[in-house]
Amino acid sequence: MPTFCPKCNAMLPDGLEKCPRCGTKLPKAPGDPNALTPQEWRVLLLEAYKFALLPVGLAFLLGIICLILLYV
Ligand SMILES: [Zn+2]
């Protein structure tokens, strides 16, 4: 995907920090291959949330069962 210099509009190959034509500093290329998109972050957080909720839910259930056993 070629980029264009925001100042002189020259077509630039990827990975340049400066425009070779006018010397303008170029913004870093978007889309770090290792970076997660917000969508992926949400899925990841949801999974972590579920994972953290599982022991809490189990402990809660166990408590209820204990209460029932105690009072019945
Ligand atoms: Zn330029």
PDB file of N, CA, C and O and ligand atoms in Angstrom:
ATOM      1  N   MET A   1       0.860  -1.196   0.000  1.00  0.00           N
ATOM      2  CA  MET A   1       0.000   0.000   0.000  1.00  0.00           C
ATOM      3  C   MET A   1       0.892   1.240   0.000  1.00  0.00           C
ATOM      4  O   MET A   1       1.574   1.507   0.988  1.00  0.00           O
ATOM      5  N   PRO A   2       0.938   1.974  -1.075  1.00  0.00           N
ATOM      6  CA  PRO A   2       1.799   3.162  -1.103  1.00  0.00           C
ATOM      7  C   PRO A   2       1.209   4.307  -0.293  1.00  0.00           C
ATOM      8  O   PRO A   2      -0.010   4.433  -0.168  1.00  0.00           O
ATOM      9  N   THR A   3       2.084   5.090   0.276  1.00  0.00           N
ATOM     10  CA  THR A   3       1.649   6.276   1.002  1.00  0.00           C
ATOM     11  C   THR A   3       2.025   7.507   0.204  1.00  0.00           C
ATOM     12  O   THR A   3       2.855   7.447  -0.684  1.00  0.00           O
ATOM     13  N   PHE A   4       1.397   8.614   0.559  1.00  0.00           N
ATOM     14  CA  PHE A   4       1.693   9.853  -0.142  1.00  0.00           C
ATOM     15  C   PHE A   4       2.140  10.911   0.857  1.00  0.00           C
ATOM     16  O   PHE A   4       1.624  10.969   1.984  1.00  0.00           O
ATOM     17  N   CYS A   5       3.093  11.697   0.453  1.00  0.00           N
ATOM     18  CA  CYS A   5       3.561  12.779   1.311  1.00  0.00           C
ATOM     19  C   CYS A   5       2.436  13.780   1.515  1.00  0.00           C
ATOM     20  O   CYS A   5       1.813  14.225   0.547  1.00  0.00           O
ATOM     21  N   PRO A   6       2.152  14.144   2.755  1.00  0.00           N
ATOM     22  CA  PRO A   6       1.058  15.091   3.002  1.00  0.00           C
ATOM     23  C   PRO A   6       1.369  16.494   2.495  1.00  0.00           C
ATOM     24  O   PRO A   6       0.473  17.311   2.316  1.00  0.00           O
ATOM     25  N   LYS A   7       2.659  16.777   2.257  1.00  0.00           N
ATOM     26  CA  LYS A   7       3.036  18.128   1.835  1.00  0.00           C
ATOM     27  C   LYS A   7       3.142  18.251   0.323  1.00  0.00           C
ATOM     28  O   LYS A   7       2.478  19.068  -0.291  1.00  0.00           O
ATOM     29  N   CYS A   8       3.979  17.395  -0.279  1.00  0.00           N
ATOM     30  CA  CYS A   8       4.210  17.531  -1.718  1.00  0.00           C
ATOM     31  C   CYS A   8       3.475  16.473  -2.520  1.00  0.00           C
ATOM     32  O   CYS A   8       3.529  16.477  -3.739  1.00  0.00           O
ATOM     33  N   ASN A   9       2.816  15.567  -1.823  1.00  0.00           N
ATOM     34  CA  ASN A   9       1.976  14.557  -2.479  1.00  0.00           C
ATOM     35  C   ASN A   9       2.771  13.554  -3.311  1.00  0.00           C
ATOM     36  O   ASN A   9       2.228  12.927  -4.208  1.00  0.00           O
ATOM     37  N   ALA A  10       4.044  13.409  -3.019  1.00  0.00           N
ATOM     38  CA  ALA A  10       4.842  12.418  -3.737  1.00  0.00           C
ATOM     39  C   ALA A  10       4.476  11.026  -3.243  1.00  0.00           C
ATOM     40  O   ALA A  10       4.176  10.838  -2.068  1.00  0.00           O
ATOM     41  N   MET A  11       4.497  10.070  -4.176  1.00  0.00           N
ATOM     42  CA  MET A  11       4.223   8.705  -3.776  1.00  0.00           C
ATOM     43  C   MET A  11       5.463   8.138  -3.102  1.00  0.00           C
ATOM     44  O   MET A  11       6.574   8.254  -3.625  1.00  0.00           O
ATOM     45  N   LEU A  12       5.259   7.513  -1.950  1.00  0.00           N
ATOM     46  CA  LEU A  12       6.395   7.047  -1.158  1.00  0.00           C
ATOM     47  C   LEU A  12       6.275   5.565  -0.876  1.00  0.00           C
ATOM     48  O   LEU A  12       5.181   5.069  -0.627  1.00  0.00           O
ATOM     49  N   PRO A  13       7.408   4.878  -0.911  1.00  0.00           N
ATOM     50  CA  PRO A  13       7.379   3.477  -0.473  1.00  0.00           C
ATOM     51  C   PRO A  13       7.175   3.407   1.032  1.00  0.00           C
ATOM     52  O   PRO A  13       7.413   4.379   1.745  1.00  0.00           O
ATOM     53  N   ASP A  14       6.758   2.251   1.499  1.00  0.00           N
ATOM     54  CA  ASP A  14       6.489   2.092   2.929  1.00  0.00           C
ATOM     55  C   ASP A  14       7.781   2.151   3.736  1.00  0.00           C
ATOM     56  O   ASP A  14       8.852   1.835   3.240  1.00  0.00           O
ATOM     57  N   GLY A  15       7.656   2.530   4.983  1.00  0.00           N
ATOM     58  CA  GLY A  15       8.774   2.438   5.911  1.00  0.00           C
ATOM     59  C   GLY A  15       9.677   3.650   5.939  1.00  0.00           C
ATOM     60  O   GLY A  15      10.700   3.639   6.581  1.00  0.00           O
ATOM     61  N   LEU A  16       9.308   4.736   5.233  1.00  0.00           N
ATOM     62  CA  LEU A  16      10.134   5.939   5.268  1.00  0.00           C
ATOM     63  C   LEU A  16       9.724   6.827   6.435  1.00  0.00           C
ATOM     64  O   LEU A  16       8.553   6.903   6.783  1.00  0.00           O
ATOM     65  N   GLU A  17      10.731   7.486   7.021  1.00  0.00           N
ATOM     66  CA  GLU A  17      10.422   8.422   8.097  1.00  0.00           C
ATOM     67  C   GLU A  17      10.274   9.834   7.564  1.00  0.00           C
ATOM     68  O   GLU A  17       9.611  10.668   8.160  1.00  0.00           O
ATOM     69  N   LYS A  18      10.959  10.085   6.438  1.00  0.00           N
ATOM     70  CA  LYS A  18      10.918  11.422   5.859  1.00  0.00           C
ATOM     71  C   LYS A  18      10.647  11.309   4.379  1.00  0.00           C
ATOM     72  O   LYS A  18      11.024  10.322   3.740  1.00  0.00           O
ATOM     73  N   CYS A  19      10.015  12.323   3.853  1.00  0.00           N
ATOM     74  CA  CYS A  19       9.812  12.368   2.419  1.00  0.00           C
ATOM     75  C   CYS A  19      11.147  12.687   1.749  1.00  0.00           C
ATOM     76  O   CYS A  19      11.787  13.679   2.098  1.00  0.00           O
ATOM     77  N   PRO A  20      11.588  11.872   0.788  1.00  0.00           N
ATOM     78  CA  PRO A  20      12.887  12.144   0.144  1.00  0.00           C
ATOM     79  C   PRO A  20      12.832  13.362  -0.763  1.00  0.00           C
ATOM     80  O   PRO A  20      13.863  13.883  -1.145  1.00  0.00           O
ATOM     81  N   ARG A  21      11.637  13.812  -1.099  1.00  0.00           N
ATOM     82  CA  ARG A  21      11.531  14.923  -2.030  1.00  0.00           C
ATOM     83  C   ARG A  21      11.565  16.264  -1.301  1.00  0.00           C
ATOM     84  O   ARG A  21      12.314  17.149  -1.640  1.00  0.00           O
ATOM     85  N   CYS A  22      10.728  16.371  -0.233  1.00  0.00           N
ATOM     86  CA  CYS A  22      10.657  17.670   0.436  1.00  0.00           C
ATOM     87  C   CYS A  22      11.147  17.606   1.872  1.00  0.00           C
ATOM     88  O   CYS A  22      11.277  18.627   2.521  1.00  0.00           O
ATOM     89  N   GLY A  23      11.431  16.427   2.388  1.00  0.00           N
ATOM     90  CA  GLY A  23      12.006  16.328   3.730  1.00  0.00           C
ATOM     91  C   GLY A  23      10.992  16.392   4.846  1.00  0.00           C
ATOM     92  O   GLY A  23      11.373  16.447   6.008  1.00  0.00           O
ATOM     93  N   THR A  24       9.710  16.378   4.514  1.00  0.00           N
ATOM     94  CA  THR A  24       8.692  16.410   5.555  1.00  0.00           C
ATOM     95  C   THR A  24       8.695  15.110   6.354  1.00  0.00           C
ATOM     96  O   THR A  24       8.799  14.031   5.781  1.00  0.00           O
ATOM     97  N   LYS A  25       8.639  15.246   7.658  1.00  0.00           N
ATOM     98  CA  LYS A  25       8.526  14.055   8.498  1.00  0.00           C
ATOM     99  C   LYS A  25       7.168  13.420   8.277  1.00  0.00           C
ATOM    100  O   LYS A  25       6.146  14.099   8.267  1.00  0.00           O
ATOM    101  N   LEU A  26       7.187  12.114   8.109  1.00  0.00           N
ATOM    102  CA  LEU A  26       5.940  11.417   7.811  1.00  0.00           C
ATOM    103  C   LEU A  26       5.391  10.765   9.065  1.00  0.00           C
ATOM    104  O   LEU A  26       6.164  10.289   9.912  1.00  0.00           O
ATOM    105  N   PRO A  27       4.079  10.737   9.185  1.00  0.00           N
ATOM    106  CA  PRO A  27       3.477  10.037  10.328  1.00  0.00           C
ATOM    107  C   PRO A  27       3.781   8.560  10.244  1.00  0.00           C
ATOM    108  O   PRO A  27       3.903   8.005   9.150  1.00  0.00           O
ATOM    109  N   LYS A  28       3.909   7.951  11.393  1.00  0.00           N
ATOM    110  CA  LYS A  28       4.194   6.509  11.425  1.00  0.00           C
ATOM    111  C   LYS A  28       3.092   5.740  10.721  1.00  0.00           C
ATOM    112  O   LYS A  28       1.910   6.070  10.835  1.00  0.00           O
ATOM    113  N   ALA A  29       3.487   4.717  10.006  1.00  0.00           N
ATOM    114  CA  ALA A  29       2.515   3.913   9.288  1.00  0.00           C
ATOM    115  C   ALA A  29       1.514   3.320  10.269  1.00  0.00           C
ATOM    116  O   ALA A  29       1.908   2.742  11.283  1.00  0.00           O
ATOM    117  N   PRO A  30       0.228   3.462   9.980  1.00  0.00           N
ATOM    118  CA  PRO A  30      -0.781   2.886  10.872  1.00  0.00           C
ATOM    119  C   PRO A  30      -0.837   1.376  10.715  1.00  0.00           C
ATOM    120  O   PRO A  30      -0.396   0.840   9.703  1.00  0.00           O
ATOM    121  N   GLY A  31      -1.356   0.719  11.706  1.00  0.00           N
ATOM    122  CA  GLY A  31      -1.548  -0.712  11.578  1.00  0.00           C
ATOM    123  C   GLY A  31      -0.320  -1.509  11.932  1.00  0.00           C
ATOM    124  O   GLY A  31       0.217  -2.221  11.109  1.00  0.00           O
ATOM    125  N   ASP A  32       0.166  -1.372  13.156  1.00  0.00           N
ATOM    126  CA  ASP A  32       1.202  -2.253  13.669  1.00  0.00           C
ATOM    127  C   ASP A  32       0.665  -3.678  13.622  1.00  0.00           C
ATOM    128  O   ASP A  32      -0.404  -3.948  14.153  1.00  0.00           O
ATOM    129  N   PRO A  33       1.368  -4.588  12.953  1.00  0.00           N
ATOM    130  CA  PRO A  33       0.825  -5.958  12.820  1.00  0.00           C
ATOM    131  C   PRO A  33       0.607  -6.640  14.163  1.00  0.00           C
ATOM    132  O   PRO A  33      -0.215  -7.553  14.259  1.00  0.00           O
ATOM    133  N   ASN A  34       1.338  -6.200  15.200  1.00  0.00           N
ATOM    134  CA  ASN A  34       1.162  -6.820  16.514  1.00  0.00           C
ATOM    135  C   ASN A  34       0.090  -6.135  17.340  1.00  0.00           C
ATOM    136  O   ASN A  34      -0.329  -6.655  18.375  1.00  0.00           O
ATOM    137  N   ALA A  35      -0.342  -4.961  16.904  1.00  0.00           N
ATOM    138  CA  ALA A  35      -1.322  -4.218  17.690  1.00  0.00           C
ATOM    139  C   ALA A  35      -2.707  -4.852  17.545  1.00  0.00           C
ATOM    140  O   ALA A  35      -3.059  -5.369  16.486  1.00  0.00           O
ATOM    141  N   LEU A  36      -3.452  -4.805  18.611  1.00  0.00           N
ATOM    142  CA  LEU A  36      -4.811  -5.339  18.573  1.00  0.00           C
ATOM    143  C   LEU A  36      -5.779  -4.236  18.215  1.00  0.00           C
ATOM    144  O   LEU A  36      -5.641  -3.101  18.667  1.00  0.00           O
ATOM    145  N   THR A  37      -6.777  -4.584  17.429  1.00  0.00           N
ATOM    146  CA  THR A  37      -7.818  -3.631  17.114  1.00  0.00           C
ATOM    147  C   THR A  37      -8.754  -3.536  18.314  1.00  0.00           C
ATOM    148  O   THR A  37      -8.796  -4.445  19.144  1.00  0.00           O
ATOM    149  N   PRO A  38      -9.504  -2.445  18.434  1.00  0.00           N
ATOM    150  CA  PRO A  38     -10.455  -2.330  19.562  1.00  0.00           C
ATOM    151  C   PRO A  38     -11.409  -3.511  19.640  1.00  0.00           C
ATOM    152  O   PRO A  38     -11.777  -3.952  20.726  1.00  0.00           O
ATOM    153  N   GLN A  39     -11.789  -4.021  18.473  1.00  0.00           N
ATOM    154  CA  GLN A  39     -12.693  -5.181  18.436  1.00  0.00           C
ATOM    155  C   GLN A  39     -12.041  -6.377  19.105  1.00  0.00           C
ATOM    156  O   GLN A  39     -12.649  -7.059  19.927  1.00  0.00           O
ATOM    157  N   GLU A  40     -10.761  -6.608  18.773  1.00  0.00           N
ATOM    158  CA  GLU A  40     -10.044  -7.737  19.354  1.00  0.00           C
ATOM    159  C   GLU A  40      -9.846  -7.544  20.850  1.00  0.00           C
ATOM    160  O   GLU A  40      -9.921  -8.496  21.620  1.00  0.00           O
ATOM    161  N   TRP A  41      -9.601  -6.295  21.262  1.00  0.00           N
ATOM    162  CA  TRP A  41      -9.457  -5.998  22.684  1.00  0.00           C
ATOM    163  C   TRP A  41     -10.732  -6.325  23.444  1.00  0.00           C
ATOM    164  O   TRP A  41     -10.699  -6.848  24.542  1.00  0.00           O
ATOM    165  N   ARG A  42     -11.863  -6.003  22.835  1.00  0.00           N
ATOM    166  CA  ARG A  42     -13.144  -6.244  23.501  1.00  0.00           C
ATOM    167  C   ARG A  42     -13.363  -7.733  23.703  1.00  0.00           C
ATOM    168  O   ARG A  42     -13.805  -8.167  24.766  1.00  0.00           O
ATOM    169  N   VAL A  43     -13.052  -8.511  22.668  1.00  0.00           N
ATOM    170  CA  VAL A  43     -13.207  -9.965  22.767  1.00  0.00           C
ATOM    171  C   VAL A  43     -12.294 -10.509  23.856  1.00  0.00           C
ATOM    172  O   VAL A  43     -12.689 -11.335  24.684  1.00  0.00           O
ATOM    173  N   LEU A  44     -11.059  -9.997  23.870  1.00  0.00           N
ATOM    174  CA  LEU A  44     -10.066 -10.451  24.846  1.00  0.00           C
ATOM    175  C   LEU A  44     -10.525 -10.122  26.265  1.00  0.00           C
ATOM    176  O   LEU A  44     -10.436 -10.952  27.176  1.00  0.00           O
ATOM    177  N   LEU A  45     -11.033  -8.909  26.450  1.00  0.00           N
ATOM    178  CA  LEU A  45     -11.489  -8.490  27.772  1.00  0.00           C
ATOM    179  C   LEU A  45     -12.691  -9.306  28.210  1.00  0.00           C
ATOM    180  O   LEU A  45     -12.826  -9.677  29.377  1.00  0.00           O
ATOM    181  N   LEU A  46     -13.562  -9.594  27.263  1.00  0.00           N
ATOM    182  CA  LEU A  46     -14.755 -10.378  27.564  1.00  0.00           C
ATOM    183  C   LEU A  46     -14.361 -11.773  28.010  1.00  0.00           C
ATOM    184  O   LEU A  46     -14.933 -12.320  28.969  1.00  0.00           O
ATOM    185  N   GLU A  47     -13.378 -12.357  27.324  1.00  0.00           N
ATOM    186  CA  GLU A  47     -12.898 -13.687  27.690  1.00  0.00           C
ATOM    187  C   GLU A  47     -12.293 -13.655  29.091  1.00  0.00           C
ATOM    188  O   GLU A  47     -12.557 -14.532  29.918  1.00  0.00           O
ATOM    189  N   ALA A  48     -11.484 -12.642  29.361  1.00  0.00           N
ATOM    190  CA  ALA A  48     -10.843 -12.510  30.672  1.00  0.00           C
ATOM    191  C   ALA A  48     -11.909 -12.325  31.754  1.00  0.00           C
ATOM    192  O   ALA A  48     -11.803 -12.864  32.855  1.00  0.00           O
ATOM    193  N   TYR A  49     -12.941 -11.572  31.424  1.00  0.00           N
ATOM    194  CA  TYR A  49     -14.025 -11.314  32.358  1.00  0.00           C
ATOM    195  C   TYR A  49     -14.757 -12.613  32.714  1.00  0.00           C
ATOM    196  O   TYR A  49     -15.006 -12.913  33.872  1.00  0.00           O
ATOM    197  N   LYS A  50     -15.035 -13.379  31.669  1.00  0.00           N
ATOM    198  CA  LYS A  50     -15.701 -14.666  31.879  1.00  0.00           C
ATOM    199  C   LYS A  50     -14.842 -15.573  32.738  1.00  0.00           C
ATOM    200  O   LYS A  50     -15.328 -16.253  33.642  1.00  0.00           O
ATOM    201  N   PHE A  51     -13.557 -15.590  32.437  1.00  0.00           N
ATOM    202  CA  PHE A  51     -12.607 -16.444  33.125  1.00  0.00           C
ATOM    203  C   PHE A  51     -12.522 -16.062  34.600  1.00  0.00           C
ATOM    204  O   PHE A  51     -12.414 -16.924  35.472  1.00  0.00           O
ATOM    205  N   ALA A  52     -12.580 -14.764  34.879  1.00  0.00           N
ATOM    206  CA  ALA A  52     -12.489 -14.298  36.261  1.00  0.00           C
ATOM    207  C   ALA A  52     -13.803 -14.537  36.988  1.00  0.00           C
ATOM    208  O   ALA A  52     -13.832 -14.735  38.199  1.00  0.00           O
ATOM    209  N   LEU A  53     -14.894 -14.518  36.232  1.00  0.00           N
ATOM    210  CA  LEU A  53     -16.211 -14.651  36.842  1.00  0.00           C
ATOM    211  C   LEU A  53     -16.516 -16.092  37.236  1.00  0.00           C
ATOM    212  O   LEU A  53     -17.321 -16.336  38.141  1.00  0.00           O
ATOM    213  N   LEU A  54     -15.875 -17.028  36.564  1.00  0.00           N
ATOM    214  CA  LEU A  54     -16.178 -18.442  36.788  1.00  0.00           C
ATOM    215  C   LEU A  54     -15.933 -18.871  38.243  1.00  0.00           C
ATOM    216  O   LEU A  54     -16.844 -19.414  38.877  1.00  0.00           O
ATOM    217  N   PRO A  55     -14.748 -18.639  38.819  1.00  0.00           N
ATOM    218  CA  PRO A  55     -14.544 -19.039  40.220  1.00  0.00           C
ATOM    219  C   PRO A  55     -15.466 -18.306  41.174  1.00  0.00           C
ATOM    220  O   PRO A  55     -15.923 -18.884  42.182  1.00  0.00           O
ATOM    221  N   VAL A  56     -15.745 -17.040  40.874  1.00  0.00           N
ATOM    222  CA  VAL A  56     -16.643 -16.270  41.739  1.00  0.00           C
ATOM    223  C   VAL A  56     -18.033 -16.898  41.724  1.00  0.00           C
ATOM    224  O   VAL A  56     -18.676 -17.081  42.768  1.00  0.00           O
ATOM    225  N   GLY A  57     -18.496 -17.265  40.545  1.00  0.00           N
ATOM    226  CA  GLY A  57     -19.804 -17.892  40.424  1.00  0.00           C
ATOM    227  C   GLY A  57     -19.848 -19.234  41.114  1.00  0.00           C
ATOM    228  O   GLY A  57     -20.831 -19.574  41.787  1.00  0.00           O
ATOM    229  N   LEU A  58     -18.781 -20.005  40.991  1.00  0.00           N
ATOM    230  CA  LEU A  58     -18.716 -21.305  41.642  1.00  0.00           C
ATOM    231  C   LEU A  58     -18.744 -21.158  43.158  1.00  0.00           C
ATOM    232  O   LEU A  58     -19.448 -21.901  43.851  1.00  0.00           O
ATOM    233  N   ALA A  59     -17.979 -20.195  43.674  1.00  0.00           N
ATOM    234  CA  ALA A  59     -17.949 -19.960  45.115  1.00  0.00           C
ATOM    235  C   ALA A  59     -19.331 -19.537  45.610  1.00  0.00           C
ATOM    236  O   ALA A  59     -19.784 -19.954  46.681  1.00  0.00           O
ATOM    237  N   PHE A  60     -19.996 -18.737  44.816  1.00  0.00           N
ATOM    238  CA  PHE A  60     -21.329 -18.271  45.162  1.00  0.00           C
ATOM    239  C   PHE A  60     -22.307 -19.442  45.233  1.00  0.00           C
ATOM    240  O   PHE A  60     -23.083 -19.585  46.187  1.00  0.00           O
ATOM    241  N   LEU A  61     -22.236 -20.306  44.215  1.00  0.00           N
ATOM    242  CA  LEU A  61     -23.093 -21.486  44.183  1.00  0.00           C
ATOM    243  C   LEU A  61     -22.820 -22.389  45.382  1.00  0.00           C
ATOM    244  O   LEU A  61     -23.743 -22.897  46.028  1.00  0.00           O
ATOM    245  N   LEU A  62     -21.537 -22.580  45.673  1.00  0.00           N
ATOM    246  CA  LEU A  62     -21.135 -23.421  46.789  1.00  0.00           C
ATOM    247  C   LEU A  62     -21.686 -22.847  48.095  1.00  0.00           C
ATOM    248  O   LEU A  62     -22.169 -23.593  48.959  1.00  0.00           O
ATOM    249  N   GLY A  63     -21.619 -21.540  48.234  1.00  0.00           N
ATOM    250  CA  GLY A  63     -22.153 -20.877  49.425  1.00  0.00           C
ATOM    251  C   GLY A  63     -23.637 -21.111  49.561  1.00  0.00           C
ATOM    252  O   GLY A  63     -24.145 -21.384  50.660  1.00  0.00           O
ATOM    253  N   ILE A  64     -24.356 -21.004  48.452  1.00  0.00           N
ATOM    254  CA  ILE A  64     -25.802 -21.225  48.483  1.00  0.00           C
ATOM    255  C   ILE A  64     -26.117 -22.659  48.879  1.00  0.00           C
ATOM    256  O   ILE A  64     -27.004 -22.932  49.714  1.00  0.00           O
ATOM    257  N   ILE A  65     -25.360 -23.602  48.313  1.00  0.00           N
ATOM    258  CA  ILE A  65     -25.566 -25.020  48.628  1.00  0.00           C
ATOM    259  C   ILE A  65     -25.312 -25.259  50.118  1.00  0.00           C
ATOM    260  O   ILE A  65     -26.090 -25.964  50.803  1.00  0.00           O
ATOM    261  N   CYS A  66     -24.237 -24.668  50.648  1.00  0.00           N
ATOM    262  CA  CYS A  66     -23.917 -24.804  52.068  1.00  0.00           C
ATOM    263  C   CYS A  66     -25.043 -24.259  52.920  1.00  0.00           C
ATOM    264  O   CYS A  66     -25.440 -24.852  53.933  1.00  0.00           O
ATOM    265  N   LEU A  67     -25.578 -23.106  52.533  1.00  0.00           N
ATOM    266  CA  LEU A  67     -26.663 -22.477  53.274  1.00  0.00           C
ATOM    267  C   LEU A  67     -27.889 -23.381  53.291  1.00  0.00           C
ATOM    268  O   LEU A  67     -28.540 -23.574  54.324  1.00  0.00           O
ATOM    269  N   ILE A  68     -28.200 -23.960  52.107  1.00  0.00           N
ATOM    270  CA  ILE A  68     -29.346 -24.849  52.009  1.00  0.00           C
ATOM    271  C   ILE A  68     -29.150 -26.055  52.904  1.00  0.00           C
ATOM    272  O   ILE A  68     -30.050 -26.472  53.640  1.00  0.00           O
ATOM    273  N   LEU A  69     -27.956 -26.643  52.865  1.00  0.00           N
ATOM    274  CA  LEU A  69     -27.639 -27.818  53.684  1.00  0.00           C
ATOM    275  C   LEU A  69     -27.735 -27.491  55.167  1.00  0.00           C
ATOM    276  O   LEU A  69     -28.165 -28.311  55.976  1.00  0.00           O
ATOM    277  N   LEU A  70     -27.327 -26.283  55.523  1.00  0.00           N
ATOM    278  CA  LEU A  70     -27.346 -25.889  56.929  1.00  0.00           C
ATOM    279  C   LEU A  70     -28.763 -25.692  57.447  1.00  0.00           C
ATOM    280  O   LEU A  70     -29.069 -26.007  58.587  1.00  0.00           O
ATOM    281  N   TYR A  71     -29.623 -25.151  56.606  1.00  0.00           N
ATOM    282  CA  TYR A  71     -30.928 -24.754  57.090  1.00  0.00           C
ATOM    283  C   TYR A  71     -32.022 -25.765  56.806  1.00  0.00           C
ATOM    284  O   TYR A  71     -33.156 -25.584  57.234  1.00  0.00           O
ATOM    285  N   VAL A  72     -31.672 -26.826  56.030  1.00  0.00           N
ATOM    286  CA  VAL A  72     -32.708 -27.814  55.738  1.00  0.00           C
ATOM    287  C   VAL A  72     -32.581 -28.993  56.687  1.00  0.00           C
ATOM    288  O   VAL A  72     -31.485 -29.378  57.007  1.00  0.00           O
TER     289      VAL A  72
HETATM  290 ZN    ZN B   1       7.128  15.460   0.350  1.00  0.00          ZN
END
